[in-house]
Amino acid sequence: MNLFEDLSQCQARREELSRGAVVLRAFALPDEAEILTALGEVVAEAPLRHMVTPGGFRMSVALTNCGSYGWVTDHTGYRYQPTDPDSGKPWPRMPDVFRKLARDAAATAGFENFGPDACLVNLYEPGARLSLHQDKNERDFNAPIVSVSLGLPAVFMWGGLRRQERPARVQLAHGDVMVWGGPARLCFHGVLPLADGCHHATGGRRINLTFRKAA
Ligand code: MD3
Ligand code: FE
């Protein structure tokens, strides 16, 4: 028997966490090499940096963006803008491999024709975390958000539409893709502090790409 003949077990596992919230395990793995190359080009043009929240706190997560719009924060607030505040230049263009991956993942989760115009790149080093929040800076909540986890695993928390609801936890590993749309789009969510580790693709870090329709 040919051990490599049966591709059926290779399909990304699909888990529905709640209505509209779908995890596609390992969905990004076939594109791993292309994604990492493209990501290297994006961060060379628009370096990862720690931004400051409106409350004056330095984020433990470092970030950058690609696409027509990028998410930024400073002492004046959170927003999307077409230029990198550090360079004044437009954000790097969204690599085709990113755009296609986001579109395919959204379609697999039941959201056809997803056309993201923003990709936020988050970098987690050990200890970095993202406290519970909602994503509300996008203009149109009808479009889903697609997120791609790369490198070290993290514990993701997702709650309900009210901050008071106790969040559930799910492990996100290298190559996992999540799609949040419909009733799940405005769920509170966050990431627990990253544990130390070593990963073949990213070293001692985790990277998350989130694709959004910002404008
Ligand atoms: C659920 N990033 O950048 S991605 C963010 O892993 C953010 O870097 C996390 O939350 C990270 O805003 C989580 C998964 C995610 C993204 C957006 C969502 C889950 C979401 C929007 C609504 C509900
Ligand atoms: Fe978020």
mmCIF file of N, CA and C and ligand atoms in Angstrom, residues 130 133-135 189 212, ligand 2:
data_model
loop_
_atom_site.group_PDB
_atom_site.id
_atom_site.type_symbol
_atom_site.label_atom_id
_atom_site.label_comp_id
_atom_site.label_asym_id
_atom_site.label_seq_id
_atom_site.Cartn_x
_atom_site.Cartn_y
_atom_site.Cartn_z
ATOM 1 N N LEU A 130 -2.725 39.955 24.766
ATOM 2 C CA LEU A 130 -3.696 40.919 24.268
ATOM 3 C C LEU A 130 -4.907 40.786 25.177
ATOM 4 N N HIS A 133 -10.967 42.318 24.366
ATOM 5 C CA HIS A 133 -11.445 43.511 23.646
ATOM 6 C C HIS A 133 -12.411 43.089 22.543
ATOM 7 N N GLN A 134 -13.076 44.056 21.945
ATOM 8 C CA GLN A 134 -13.871 43.846 20.728
ATOM 9 C C GLN A 134 -13.182 44.584 19.593
ATOM 10 N N ASP A 135 -13.337 44.084 18.355
ATOM 11 C CA ASP A 135 -12.815 44.797 17.182
ATOM 12 C C ASP A 135 -13.953 45.617 16.610
ATOM 13 N N HIS A 189 -12.634 39.085 22.847
ATOM 14 C CA HIS A 189 -11.595 38.068 22.661
ATOM 15 C C HIS A 189 -10.236 38.621 23.081
ATOM 16 N N ARG A 212 -9.054 42.043 7.528
ATOM 17 C CA ARG A 212 -10.284 42.774 7.798
ATOM 18 C C ARG A 212 -10.731 43.573 6.585
HETATM 19 FE FE FE B 2 -9.116 41.593 18.139
#
